[in-house]
C-alpha positions as a Python dict, from the first residue, in 0.01 Angstrom:
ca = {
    (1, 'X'): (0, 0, 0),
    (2, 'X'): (-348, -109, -134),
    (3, 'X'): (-371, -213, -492),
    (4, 'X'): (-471, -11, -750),
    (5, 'X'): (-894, -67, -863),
    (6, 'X'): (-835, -26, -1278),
    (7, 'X'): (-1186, 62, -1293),
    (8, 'X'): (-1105, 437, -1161),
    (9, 'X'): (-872, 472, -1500),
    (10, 'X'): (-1013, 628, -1797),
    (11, 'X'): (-1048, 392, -2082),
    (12, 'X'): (-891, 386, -2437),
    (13, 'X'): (-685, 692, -2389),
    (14, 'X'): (-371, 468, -2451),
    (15, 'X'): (-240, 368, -2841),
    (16, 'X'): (-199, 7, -2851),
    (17, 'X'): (207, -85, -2876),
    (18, 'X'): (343, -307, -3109),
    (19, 'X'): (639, -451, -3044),
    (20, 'X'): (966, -394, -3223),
    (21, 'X'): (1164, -656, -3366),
    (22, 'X'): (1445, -804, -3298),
    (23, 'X'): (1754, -676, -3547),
    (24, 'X'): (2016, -915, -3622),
    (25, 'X'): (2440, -791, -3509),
    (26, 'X'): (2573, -991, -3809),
    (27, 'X'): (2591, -1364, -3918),
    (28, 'X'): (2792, -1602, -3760),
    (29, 'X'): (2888, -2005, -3842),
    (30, 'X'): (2617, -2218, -3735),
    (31, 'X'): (2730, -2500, -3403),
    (32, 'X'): (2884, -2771, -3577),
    (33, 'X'): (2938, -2630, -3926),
    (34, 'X'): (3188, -2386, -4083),
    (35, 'X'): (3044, -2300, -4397),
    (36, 'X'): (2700, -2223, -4281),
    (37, 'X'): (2606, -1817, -4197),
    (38, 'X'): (2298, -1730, -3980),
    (39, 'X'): (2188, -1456, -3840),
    (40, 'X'): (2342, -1374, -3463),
    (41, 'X'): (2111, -1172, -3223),
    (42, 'X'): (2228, -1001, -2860),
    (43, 'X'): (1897, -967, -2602),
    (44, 'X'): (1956, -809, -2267),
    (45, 'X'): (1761, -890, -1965),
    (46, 'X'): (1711, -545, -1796),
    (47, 'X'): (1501, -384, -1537),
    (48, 'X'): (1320, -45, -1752),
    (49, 'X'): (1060, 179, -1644),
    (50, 'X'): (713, 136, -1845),
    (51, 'X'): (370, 370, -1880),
    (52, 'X'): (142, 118, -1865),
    (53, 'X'): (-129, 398, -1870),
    (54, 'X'): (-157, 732, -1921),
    (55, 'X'): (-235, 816, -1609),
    (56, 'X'): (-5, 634, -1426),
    (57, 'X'): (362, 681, -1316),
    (58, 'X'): (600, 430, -1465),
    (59, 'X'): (620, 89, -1373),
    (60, 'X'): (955, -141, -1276),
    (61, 'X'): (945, -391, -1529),
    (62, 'X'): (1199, -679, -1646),
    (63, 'X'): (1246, -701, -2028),
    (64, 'X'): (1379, -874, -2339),
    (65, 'X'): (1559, -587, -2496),
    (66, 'X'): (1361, -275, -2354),
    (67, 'X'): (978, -324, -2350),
    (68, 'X'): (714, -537, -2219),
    (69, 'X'): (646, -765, -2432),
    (70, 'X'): (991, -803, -2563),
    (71, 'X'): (1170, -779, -2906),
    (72, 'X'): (984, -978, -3182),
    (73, 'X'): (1186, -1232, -3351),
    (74, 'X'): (1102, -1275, -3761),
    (75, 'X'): (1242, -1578, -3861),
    (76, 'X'): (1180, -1813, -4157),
    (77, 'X'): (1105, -2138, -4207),
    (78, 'X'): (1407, -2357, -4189),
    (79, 'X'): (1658, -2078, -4170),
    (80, 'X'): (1843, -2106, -3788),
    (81, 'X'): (1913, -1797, -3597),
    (82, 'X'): (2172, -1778, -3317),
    (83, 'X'): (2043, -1564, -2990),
    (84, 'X'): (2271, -1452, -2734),
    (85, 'X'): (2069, -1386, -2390),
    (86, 'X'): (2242, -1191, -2167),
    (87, 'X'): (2124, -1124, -1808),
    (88, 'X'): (2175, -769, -1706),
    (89, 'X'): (1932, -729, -1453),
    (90, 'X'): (1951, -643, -1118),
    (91, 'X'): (2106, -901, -807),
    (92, 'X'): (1825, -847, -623),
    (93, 'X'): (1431, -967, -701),
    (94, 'X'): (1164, -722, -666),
    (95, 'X'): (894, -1023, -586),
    (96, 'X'): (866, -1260, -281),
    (97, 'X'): (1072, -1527, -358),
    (98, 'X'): (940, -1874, -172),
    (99, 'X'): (1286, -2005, -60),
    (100, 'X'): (1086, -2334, 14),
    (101, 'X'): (1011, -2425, -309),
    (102, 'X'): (1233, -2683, -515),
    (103, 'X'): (1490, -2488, -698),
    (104, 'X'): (1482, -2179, -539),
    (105, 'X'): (1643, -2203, -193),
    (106, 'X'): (1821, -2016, -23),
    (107, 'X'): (2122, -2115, -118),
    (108, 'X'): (2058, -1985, -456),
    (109, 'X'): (2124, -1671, -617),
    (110, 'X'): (1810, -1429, -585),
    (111, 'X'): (1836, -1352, -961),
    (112, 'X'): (1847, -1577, -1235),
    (113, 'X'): (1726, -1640, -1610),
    (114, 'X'): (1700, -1931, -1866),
    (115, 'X'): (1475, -1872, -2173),
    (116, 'X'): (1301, -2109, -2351),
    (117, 'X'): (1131, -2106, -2705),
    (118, 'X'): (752, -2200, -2586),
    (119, 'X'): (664, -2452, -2905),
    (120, 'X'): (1022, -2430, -3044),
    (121, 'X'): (1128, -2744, -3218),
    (122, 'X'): (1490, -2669, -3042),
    (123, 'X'): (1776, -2926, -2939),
    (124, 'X'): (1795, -2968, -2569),
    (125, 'X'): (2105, -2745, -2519),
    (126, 'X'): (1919, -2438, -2640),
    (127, 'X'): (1569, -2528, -2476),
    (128, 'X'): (1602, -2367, -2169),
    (129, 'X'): (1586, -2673, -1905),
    (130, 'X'): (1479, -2509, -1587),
    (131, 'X'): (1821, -2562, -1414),
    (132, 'X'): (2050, -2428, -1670),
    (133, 'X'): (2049, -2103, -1528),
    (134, 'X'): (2244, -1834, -1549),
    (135, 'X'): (2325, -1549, -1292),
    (136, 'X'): (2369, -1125, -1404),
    (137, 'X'): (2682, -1049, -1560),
    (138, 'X'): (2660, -1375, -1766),
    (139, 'X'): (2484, -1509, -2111),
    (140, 'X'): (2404, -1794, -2317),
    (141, 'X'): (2410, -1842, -2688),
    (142, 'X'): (2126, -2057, -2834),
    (143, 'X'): (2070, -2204, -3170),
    (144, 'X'): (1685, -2238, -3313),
    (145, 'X'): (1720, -2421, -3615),
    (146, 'X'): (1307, -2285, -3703),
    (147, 'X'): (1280, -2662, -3877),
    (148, 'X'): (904, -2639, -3843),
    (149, 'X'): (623, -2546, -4014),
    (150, 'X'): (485, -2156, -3938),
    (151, 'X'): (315, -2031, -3623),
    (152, 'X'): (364, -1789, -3377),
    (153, 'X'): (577, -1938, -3095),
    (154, 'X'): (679, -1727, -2756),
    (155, 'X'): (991, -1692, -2526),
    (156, 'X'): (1017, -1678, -2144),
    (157, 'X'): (1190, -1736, -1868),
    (158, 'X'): (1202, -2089, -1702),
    (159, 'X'): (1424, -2056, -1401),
    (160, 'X'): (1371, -2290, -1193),
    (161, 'X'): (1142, -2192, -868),
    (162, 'X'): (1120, -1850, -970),
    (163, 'X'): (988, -1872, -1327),
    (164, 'X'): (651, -1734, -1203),
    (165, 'X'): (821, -1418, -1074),
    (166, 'X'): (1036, -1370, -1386),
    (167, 'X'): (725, -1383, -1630),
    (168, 'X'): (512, -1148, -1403),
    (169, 'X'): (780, -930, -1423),
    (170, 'X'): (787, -880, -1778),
    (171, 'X'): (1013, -1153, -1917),
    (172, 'X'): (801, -1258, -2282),
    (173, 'X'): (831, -1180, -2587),
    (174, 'X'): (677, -1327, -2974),
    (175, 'X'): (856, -1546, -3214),
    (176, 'X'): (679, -1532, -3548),
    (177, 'X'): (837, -1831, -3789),
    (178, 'X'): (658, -1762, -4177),
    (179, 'X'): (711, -1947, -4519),
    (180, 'X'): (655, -1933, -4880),
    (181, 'X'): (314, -2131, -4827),
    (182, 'X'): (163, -1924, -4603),
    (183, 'X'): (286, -1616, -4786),
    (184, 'X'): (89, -1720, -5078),
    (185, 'X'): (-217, -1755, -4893),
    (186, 'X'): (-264, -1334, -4899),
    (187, 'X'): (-380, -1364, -4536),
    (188, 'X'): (-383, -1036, -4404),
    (189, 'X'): (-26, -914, -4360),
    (190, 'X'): (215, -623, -4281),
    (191, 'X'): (-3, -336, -4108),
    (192, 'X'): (-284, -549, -4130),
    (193, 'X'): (-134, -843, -3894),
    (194, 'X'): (-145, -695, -3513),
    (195, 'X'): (-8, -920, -3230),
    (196, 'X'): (-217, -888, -2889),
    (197, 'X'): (-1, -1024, -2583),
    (198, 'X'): (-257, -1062, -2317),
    (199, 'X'): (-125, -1071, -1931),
    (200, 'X'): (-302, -979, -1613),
    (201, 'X'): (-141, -818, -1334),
    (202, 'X'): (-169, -635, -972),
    (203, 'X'): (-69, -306, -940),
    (204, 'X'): (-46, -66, -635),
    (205, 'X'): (-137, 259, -589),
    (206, 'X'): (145, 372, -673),
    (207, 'X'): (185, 203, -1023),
    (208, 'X'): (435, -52, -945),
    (209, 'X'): (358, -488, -953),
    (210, 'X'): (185, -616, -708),
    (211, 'X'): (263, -975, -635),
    (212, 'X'): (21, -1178, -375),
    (213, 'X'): (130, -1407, -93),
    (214, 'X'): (34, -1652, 120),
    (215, 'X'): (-80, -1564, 483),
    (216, 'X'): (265, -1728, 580),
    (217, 'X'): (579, -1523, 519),
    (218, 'X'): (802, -1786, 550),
    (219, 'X'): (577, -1981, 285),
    (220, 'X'): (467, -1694, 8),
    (221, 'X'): (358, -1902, -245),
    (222, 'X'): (30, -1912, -374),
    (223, 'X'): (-181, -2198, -579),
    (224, 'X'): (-284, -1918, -818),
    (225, 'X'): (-277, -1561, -927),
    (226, 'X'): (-508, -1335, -1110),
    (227, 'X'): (-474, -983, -1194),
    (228, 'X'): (-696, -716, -1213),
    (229, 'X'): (-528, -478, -1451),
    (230, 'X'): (-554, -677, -1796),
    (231, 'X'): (-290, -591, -2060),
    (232, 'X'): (-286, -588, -2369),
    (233, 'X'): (100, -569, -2511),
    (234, 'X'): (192, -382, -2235),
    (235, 'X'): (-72, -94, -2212),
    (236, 'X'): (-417, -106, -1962),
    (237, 'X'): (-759, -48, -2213),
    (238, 'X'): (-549, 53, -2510),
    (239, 'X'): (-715, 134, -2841),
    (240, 'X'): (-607, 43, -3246),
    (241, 'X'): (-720, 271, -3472),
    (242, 'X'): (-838, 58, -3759),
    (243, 'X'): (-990, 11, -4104),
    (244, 'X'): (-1303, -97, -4221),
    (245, 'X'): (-1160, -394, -4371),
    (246, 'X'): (-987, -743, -4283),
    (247, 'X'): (-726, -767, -3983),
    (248, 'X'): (-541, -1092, -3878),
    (249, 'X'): (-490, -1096, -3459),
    (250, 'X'): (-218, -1326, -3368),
    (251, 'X'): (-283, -1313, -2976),
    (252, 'X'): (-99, -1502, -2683),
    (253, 'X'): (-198, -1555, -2335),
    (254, 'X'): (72, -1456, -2136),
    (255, 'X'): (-119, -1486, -1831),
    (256, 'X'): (38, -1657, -1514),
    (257, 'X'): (-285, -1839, -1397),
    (258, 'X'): (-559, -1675, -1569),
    (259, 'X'): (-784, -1833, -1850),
    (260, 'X'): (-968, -1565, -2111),
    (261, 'X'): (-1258, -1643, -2306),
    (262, 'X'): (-1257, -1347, -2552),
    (263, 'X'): (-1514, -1234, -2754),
    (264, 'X'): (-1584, -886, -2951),
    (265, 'X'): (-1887, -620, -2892),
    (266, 'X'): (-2125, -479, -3172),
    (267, 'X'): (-2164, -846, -3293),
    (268, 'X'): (-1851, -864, -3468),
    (269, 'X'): (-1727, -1161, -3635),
    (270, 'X'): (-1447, -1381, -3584),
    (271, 'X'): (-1282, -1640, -3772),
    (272, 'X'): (-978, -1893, -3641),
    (273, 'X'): (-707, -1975, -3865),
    (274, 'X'): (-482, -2101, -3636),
    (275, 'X'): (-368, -2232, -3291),
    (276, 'X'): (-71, -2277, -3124),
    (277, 'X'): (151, -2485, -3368),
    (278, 'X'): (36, -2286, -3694),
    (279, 'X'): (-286, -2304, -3926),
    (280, 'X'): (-561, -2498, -3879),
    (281, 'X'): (-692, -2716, -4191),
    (282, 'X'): (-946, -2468, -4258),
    (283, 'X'): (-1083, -2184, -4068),
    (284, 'X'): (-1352, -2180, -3811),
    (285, 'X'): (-1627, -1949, -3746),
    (286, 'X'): (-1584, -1862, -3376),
    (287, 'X'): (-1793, -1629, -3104),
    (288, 'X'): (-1583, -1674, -2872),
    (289, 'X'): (-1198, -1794, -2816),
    (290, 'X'): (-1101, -1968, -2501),
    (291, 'X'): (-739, -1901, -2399),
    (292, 'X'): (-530, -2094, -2119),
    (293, 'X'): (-217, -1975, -1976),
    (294, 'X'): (56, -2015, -2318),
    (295, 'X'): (-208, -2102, -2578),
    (296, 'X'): (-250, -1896, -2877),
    (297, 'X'): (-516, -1850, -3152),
    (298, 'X'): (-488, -1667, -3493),
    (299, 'X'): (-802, -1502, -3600),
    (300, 'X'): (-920, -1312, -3904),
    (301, 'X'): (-1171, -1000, -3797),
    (302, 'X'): (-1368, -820, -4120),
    (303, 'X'): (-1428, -462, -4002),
    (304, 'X'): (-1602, -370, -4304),
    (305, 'X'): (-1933, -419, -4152),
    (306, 'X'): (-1851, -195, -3870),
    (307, 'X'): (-1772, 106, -4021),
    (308, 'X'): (-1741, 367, -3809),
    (309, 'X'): (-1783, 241, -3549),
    (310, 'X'): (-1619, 132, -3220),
    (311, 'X'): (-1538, -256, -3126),
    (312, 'X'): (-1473, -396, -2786),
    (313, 'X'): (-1239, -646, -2744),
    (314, 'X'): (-1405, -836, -2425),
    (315, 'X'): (-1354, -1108, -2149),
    (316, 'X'): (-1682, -1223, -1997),
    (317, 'X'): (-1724, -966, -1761),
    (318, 'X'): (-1435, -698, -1841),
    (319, 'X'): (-1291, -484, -2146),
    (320, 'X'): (-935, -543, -2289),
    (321, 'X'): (-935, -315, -2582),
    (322, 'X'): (-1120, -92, -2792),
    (323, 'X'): (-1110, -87, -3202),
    (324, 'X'): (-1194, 285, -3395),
    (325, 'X'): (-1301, 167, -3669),
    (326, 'X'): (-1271, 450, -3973),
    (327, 'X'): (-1560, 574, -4196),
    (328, 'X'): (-1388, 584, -4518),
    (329, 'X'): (-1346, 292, -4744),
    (330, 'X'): (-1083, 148, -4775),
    (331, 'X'): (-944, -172, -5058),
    (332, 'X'): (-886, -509, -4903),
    (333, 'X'): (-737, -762, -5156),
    (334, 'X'): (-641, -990, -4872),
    (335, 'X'): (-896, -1324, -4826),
    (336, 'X'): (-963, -1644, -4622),
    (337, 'X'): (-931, -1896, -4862),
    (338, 'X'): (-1165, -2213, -4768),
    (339, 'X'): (-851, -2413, -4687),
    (340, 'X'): (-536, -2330, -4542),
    (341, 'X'): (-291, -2611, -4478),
    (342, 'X'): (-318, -2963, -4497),
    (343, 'X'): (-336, -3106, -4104),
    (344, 'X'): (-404, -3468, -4138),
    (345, 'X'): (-494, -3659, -3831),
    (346, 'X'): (-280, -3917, -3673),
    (347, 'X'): (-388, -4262, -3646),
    (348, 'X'): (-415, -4398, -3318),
    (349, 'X'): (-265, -4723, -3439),
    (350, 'X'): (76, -4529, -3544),
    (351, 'X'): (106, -4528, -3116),
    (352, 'X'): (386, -4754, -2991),
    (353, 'X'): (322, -4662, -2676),
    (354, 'X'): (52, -4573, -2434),
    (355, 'X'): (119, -4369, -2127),
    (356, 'X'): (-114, -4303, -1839),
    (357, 'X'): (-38, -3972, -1650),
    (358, 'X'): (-207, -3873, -1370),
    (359, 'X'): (-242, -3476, -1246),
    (360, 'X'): (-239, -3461, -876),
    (361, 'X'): (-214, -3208, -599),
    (362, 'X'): (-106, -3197, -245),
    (363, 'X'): (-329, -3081, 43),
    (364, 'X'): (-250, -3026, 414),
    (365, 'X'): (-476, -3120, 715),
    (366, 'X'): (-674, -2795, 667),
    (367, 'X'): (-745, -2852, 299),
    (368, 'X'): (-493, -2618, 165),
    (369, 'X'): (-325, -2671, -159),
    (370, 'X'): (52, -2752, -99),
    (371, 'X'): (136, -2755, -425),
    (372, 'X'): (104, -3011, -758),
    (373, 'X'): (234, -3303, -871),
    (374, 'X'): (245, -3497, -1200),
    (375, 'X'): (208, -3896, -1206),
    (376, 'X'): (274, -3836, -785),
    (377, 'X'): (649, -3790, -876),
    (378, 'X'): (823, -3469, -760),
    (379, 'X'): (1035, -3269, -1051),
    (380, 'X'): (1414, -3438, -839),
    (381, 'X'): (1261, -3817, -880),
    (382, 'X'): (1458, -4002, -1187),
    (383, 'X'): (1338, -3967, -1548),
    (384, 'X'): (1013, -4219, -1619),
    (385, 'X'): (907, -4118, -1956),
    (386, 'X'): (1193, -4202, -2185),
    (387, 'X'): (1015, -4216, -2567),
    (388, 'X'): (1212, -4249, -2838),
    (389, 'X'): (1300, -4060, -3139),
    (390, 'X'): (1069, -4044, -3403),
    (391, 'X'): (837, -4296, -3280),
    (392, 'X'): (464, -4120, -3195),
    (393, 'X'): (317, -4209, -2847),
    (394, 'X'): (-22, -4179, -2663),
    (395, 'X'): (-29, -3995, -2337),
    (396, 'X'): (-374, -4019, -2157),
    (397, 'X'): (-391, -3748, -1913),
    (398, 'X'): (-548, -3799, -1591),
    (399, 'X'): (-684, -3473, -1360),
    (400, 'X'): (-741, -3578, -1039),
    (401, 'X'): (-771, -3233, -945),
    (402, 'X'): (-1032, -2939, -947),
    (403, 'X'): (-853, -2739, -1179),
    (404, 'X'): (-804, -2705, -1567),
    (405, 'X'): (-457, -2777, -1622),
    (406, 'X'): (-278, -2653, -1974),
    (407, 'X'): (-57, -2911, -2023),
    (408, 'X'): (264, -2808, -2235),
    (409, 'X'): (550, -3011, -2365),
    (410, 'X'): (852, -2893, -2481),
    (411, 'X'): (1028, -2987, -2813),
    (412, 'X'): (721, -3156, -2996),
    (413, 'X'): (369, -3064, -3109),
    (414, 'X'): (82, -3292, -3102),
    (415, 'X'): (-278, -3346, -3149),
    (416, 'X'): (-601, -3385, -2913),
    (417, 'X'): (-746, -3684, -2980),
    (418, 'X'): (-1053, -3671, -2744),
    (419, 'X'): (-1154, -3562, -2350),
    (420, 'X'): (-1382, -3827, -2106),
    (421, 'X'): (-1456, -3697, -1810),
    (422, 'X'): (-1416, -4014, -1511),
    (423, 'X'): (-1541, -4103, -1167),
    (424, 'X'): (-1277, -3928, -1020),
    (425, 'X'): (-1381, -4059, -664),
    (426, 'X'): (-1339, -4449, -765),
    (427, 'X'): (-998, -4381, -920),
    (428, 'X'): (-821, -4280, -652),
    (429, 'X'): (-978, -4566, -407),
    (430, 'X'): (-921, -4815, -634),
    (431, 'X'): (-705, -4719, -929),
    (432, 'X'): (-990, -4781, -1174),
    (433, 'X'): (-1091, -4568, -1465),
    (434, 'X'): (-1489, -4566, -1511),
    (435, 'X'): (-1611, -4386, -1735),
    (436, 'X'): (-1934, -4151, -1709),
    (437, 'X'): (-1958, -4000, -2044),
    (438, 'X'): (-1859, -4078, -2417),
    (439, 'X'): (-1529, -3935, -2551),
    (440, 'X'): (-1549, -3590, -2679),
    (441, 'X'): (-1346, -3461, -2964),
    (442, 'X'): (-1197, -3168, -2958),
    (443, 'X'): (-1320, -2844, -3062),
    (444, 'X'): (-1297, -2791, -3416),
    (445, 'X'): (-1083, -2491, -3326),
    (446, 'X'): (-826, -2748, -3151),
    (447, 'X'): (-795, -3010, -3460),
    (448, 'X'): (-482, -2888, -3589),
    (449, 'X'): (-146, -2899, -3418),
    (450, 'X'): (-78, -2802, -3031),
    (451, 'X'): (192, -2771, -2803),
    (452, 'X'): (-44, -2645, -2506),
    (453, 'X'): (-345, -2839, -2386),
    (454, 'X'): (-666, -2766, -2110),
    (455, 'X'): (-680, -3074, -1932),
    (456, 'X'): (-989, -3037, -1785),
    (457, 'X'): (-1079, -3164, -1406),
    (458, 'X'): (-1180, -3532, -1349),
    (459, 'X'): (-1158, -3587, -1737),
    (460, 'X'): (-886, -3776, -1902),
    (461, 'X'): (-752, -3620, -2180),
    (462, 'X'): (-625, -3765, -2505),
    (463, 'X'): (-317, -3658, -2677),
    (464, 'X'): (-120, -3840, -2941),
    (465, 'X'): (227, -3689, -2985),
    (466, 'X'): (512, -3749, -3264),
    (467, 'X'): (835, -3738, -3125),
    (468, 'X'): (1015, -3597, -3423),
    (469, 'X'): (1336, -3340, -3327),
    (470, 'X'): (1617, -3400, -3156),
    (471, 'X'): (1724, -3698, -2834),
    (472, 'X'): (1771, -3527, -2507),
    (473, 'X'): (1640, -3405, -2184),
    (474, 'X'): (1313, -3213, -2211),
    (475, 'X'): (1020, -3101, -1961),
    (476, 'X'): (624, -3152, -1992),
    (477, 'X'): (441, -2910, -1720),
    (478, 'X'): (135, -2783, -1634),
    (479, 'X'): (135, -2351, -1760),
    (480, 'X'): (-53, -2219, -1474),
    (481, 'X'): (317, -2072, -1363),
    (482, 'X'): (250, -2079, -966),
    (483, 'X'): (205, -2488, -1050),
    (484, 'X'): (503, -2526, -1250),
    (485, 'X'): (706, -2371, -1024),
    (486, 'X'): (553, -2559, -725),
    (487, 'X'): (632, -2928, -889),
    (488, 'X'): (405, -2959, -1160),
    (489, 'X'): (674, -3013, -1411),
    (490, 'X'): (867, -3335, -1445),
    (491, 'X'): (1163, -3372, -1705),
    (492, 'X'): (1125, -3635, -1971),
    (493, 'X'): (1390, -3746, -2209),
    (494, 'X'): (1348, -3871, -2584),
    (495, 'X'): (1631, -4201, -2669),
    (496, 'X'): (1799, -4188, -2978),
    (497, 'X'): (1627, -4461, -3222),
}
């Protein structure tokens, strides 16, 4: 069945959904302690049926407690919640599995699920390593202790081989973690705070996911996928009816492969207040906001100028969403103060230890890719980086490759100290870093904390990363999901001091 061309859909006919959040069962005693009482969630993994338009029949879908994106968790600064993730979806997969792939052979169960907390400060029982996963009819209980300053973090699945196929299916949802500090700040809040969960995605005909594959049917896989219907929480061109006044946009890429750089029509105006790991020092007049796969930004949009009138939320050369922006006036005692929370750089000299990582990929005789590697060491190969605990190390990262690569590691959040791009040809003949340009710092949009970075091709990449948390077994990986799942993720483990 040919896919569907979204272009033939009529646009902005669609409310935008907002995702409901996550209700606590009761409290329960935190691991380890008796006396302590936190809240205890239940989450089913299901298979539901979704309108992702108006004029379209309902989608098969996998979800985090009934929709696409899933529940939203509210949590608080310092206060742990207990999650109980329990897989109730069907035995079989809906999407070509690639039984050649590490982790997902044969010999494994077609269906499976781990979650992780994407930017979670989490201990490495409840981080979701790719191969703790779980089969339907089973669960696992997590704690997130939320011991980290605010942001809006994400969930997803990471199973092992698969974790492409589980994501495009649905499995996602926001983790919003808020405190006192930021409460005071009288950033836009309540109605006034949207989340926009971007994802592209295939679709048929006849509605239903469309996942591509290789030209080999015993070897599906693909380097990379990108969508044609773009979604925005769920719903193709969806509008938000909204007020002339200031709105705060905490929006994800949820994307498998695909990179946005978003922008808004009719000249609006936006501001960045944050990025992945929570506020930036101060905000940032932006035109545009460039996105890789698991990144996030937090803007600030003043509709007041645009009264009446009707806003595009863009990409380049297509439409996400549309705002209606009322007529009447409206009050607006939220602001953007001139600073928002202190983000002081780390000193290069705090390093201990610096690490030189290379991003490589495999290519047959005919110049196809055959998948990724990082530092040339498949995912099964024992554990190289071993930091240790609460010591902060530098990790140059070297792309060898054509591609922009977000790099994510799990547990910590770090910084970008600079990008210089490299004679890529001369390294790999001789091992040699040259040089062909200064260092570049990062964008002023980038200088506050990250867990996600764009490692861009033939450039070396700079980050300096605290490893403050917990000892155990972690991963680092690249986010384009088809990589990751095609050994571009190696596991890394932090030493107890």
């Amino acid at each position: 069945m040919p896919n569907l061309n979204p272009g033939t859909l009529e646009k902005f006919v669609d409310p935008l959904p907002l995702p409901q959040l996550a209700r606590p069962v009761e409290h329960r005693p935190v691991p380890g302690s008796a006396r302590e009482q936190v809240p205890f969630y239940r989450v089913a993994m299901r298979a539901i049926q979704s309108k992702l338009h108006r004029d379209l029949p309902p989608t098969t879908l996998w979800s985090y407690g009934g929709s696409v994106p899933g529940l939203t968790f509210e949590t608080r600064s310092g206060q742990g919640v207990l999650v109980e993730w329990g897989n109730e979806l069907p035995a079989k997969h809906f999407l070509p599995i690639d039984h050649n792939l590490h982790g997902a052979e044969k010999d494994k169960p077609e269906v499976r699920g781990v979650v992780h907390l994407h930017g979670g400060k989490t201990p490495p029982e409840g981080d979701g390593y790719p191969e703790d996963w779980y089969v339907p009819g089973q669960s696992r209980t997590y704690y997130y202790p939320n011991r980290q300053e605010p942001a809006m973090l994400w969930y997803h699945d990471h199973t092992m081989g698969i974790n492409r196929l589980n994501i495009y299916a649905g499995l996602l949802g926001l983790w919003m973690i808020r405190d006192r500090v930021e409460d005071a700040l009288k950033l836009p809040a309540g109605k006034y705070e949207v989340p926009l969960v971007l994802m592209d995605r295939n679709l048929r005909t006849d509605g239903q996911l469309s996942y591509p594959v290789s030209a080999d049917p015993e070897r599906p896989w693909v380097p990379e996928v990108f969508g044609e219907a773009h979604l925005v929480n769920g719903k193709l061109f969806p509008y938000l009816d909204v007020e002339p006044r200031k709105y705060r946009f905490r929006i994800l890429n949820g994307a498998n492969g695909r990179f946005y750089l978003l922008s808004l029509s009719q000249g609006a105006e936006m501001v960045q207040i944050g990025s992945d790991q929570g506020l930036l020092a101060a905000p940032v007049a932006v035109k545009h906001v460039h996105l890789a796969p698991g990144e996030r930004a937090d803007l600030v949009v003043d509709f007041a100028p645009h009264s009446g009138q009707q806003v595009l939320l863009e990409n380049e050369a297509f439409t996400l969403m549309q705002f209606r922006v009322a007529s009447t006036p409206t009050a607006d005692t939220s602001v953007v103060p001139a600073t928002l929370r202190p983000a002081p750089r780390i000193a290069e000299s705090s390093a201990v230890n610096t690490r030189r990582l290379t991003l490589d990929e495999q290519m047959n005789m005919v110049a196809e890719s055959m998948g990724m590697l990082l530092n040339k060491t498949p995912w099964h190969m024992p554990i190289t980086e071993k930091p240790v605990l609460n010591t902060t190390e530098i990790w140059e990262l070297v792309n060898l490759t054509d591609d922009v690569h977000p790099i994510h590691l799990h547990m910590v959040r770090f910084q970008i100290l600079d990008r210089r791009r490299f004679d890529g040809f001369e390294f790999m003949k001789t091992g040699k870093l040259r040089y062909i340009g200064p260092p570049m710092p990062p964008e002023p949009n980038e200088m506050g904390w990250k867990d996600t970075a764009r490692v861009n091709s033939k450039t070396v990449t700079r980050i300096i990363v605290p490893f403050a948390g917990y000892p155990g077994r972690y991963v680092w990986h690249c986010h384009i999901l088809e990589h990751e799942d095609n050994e571009m993720m190696r596991p890394y483990e932090v030493m107890p001091a």
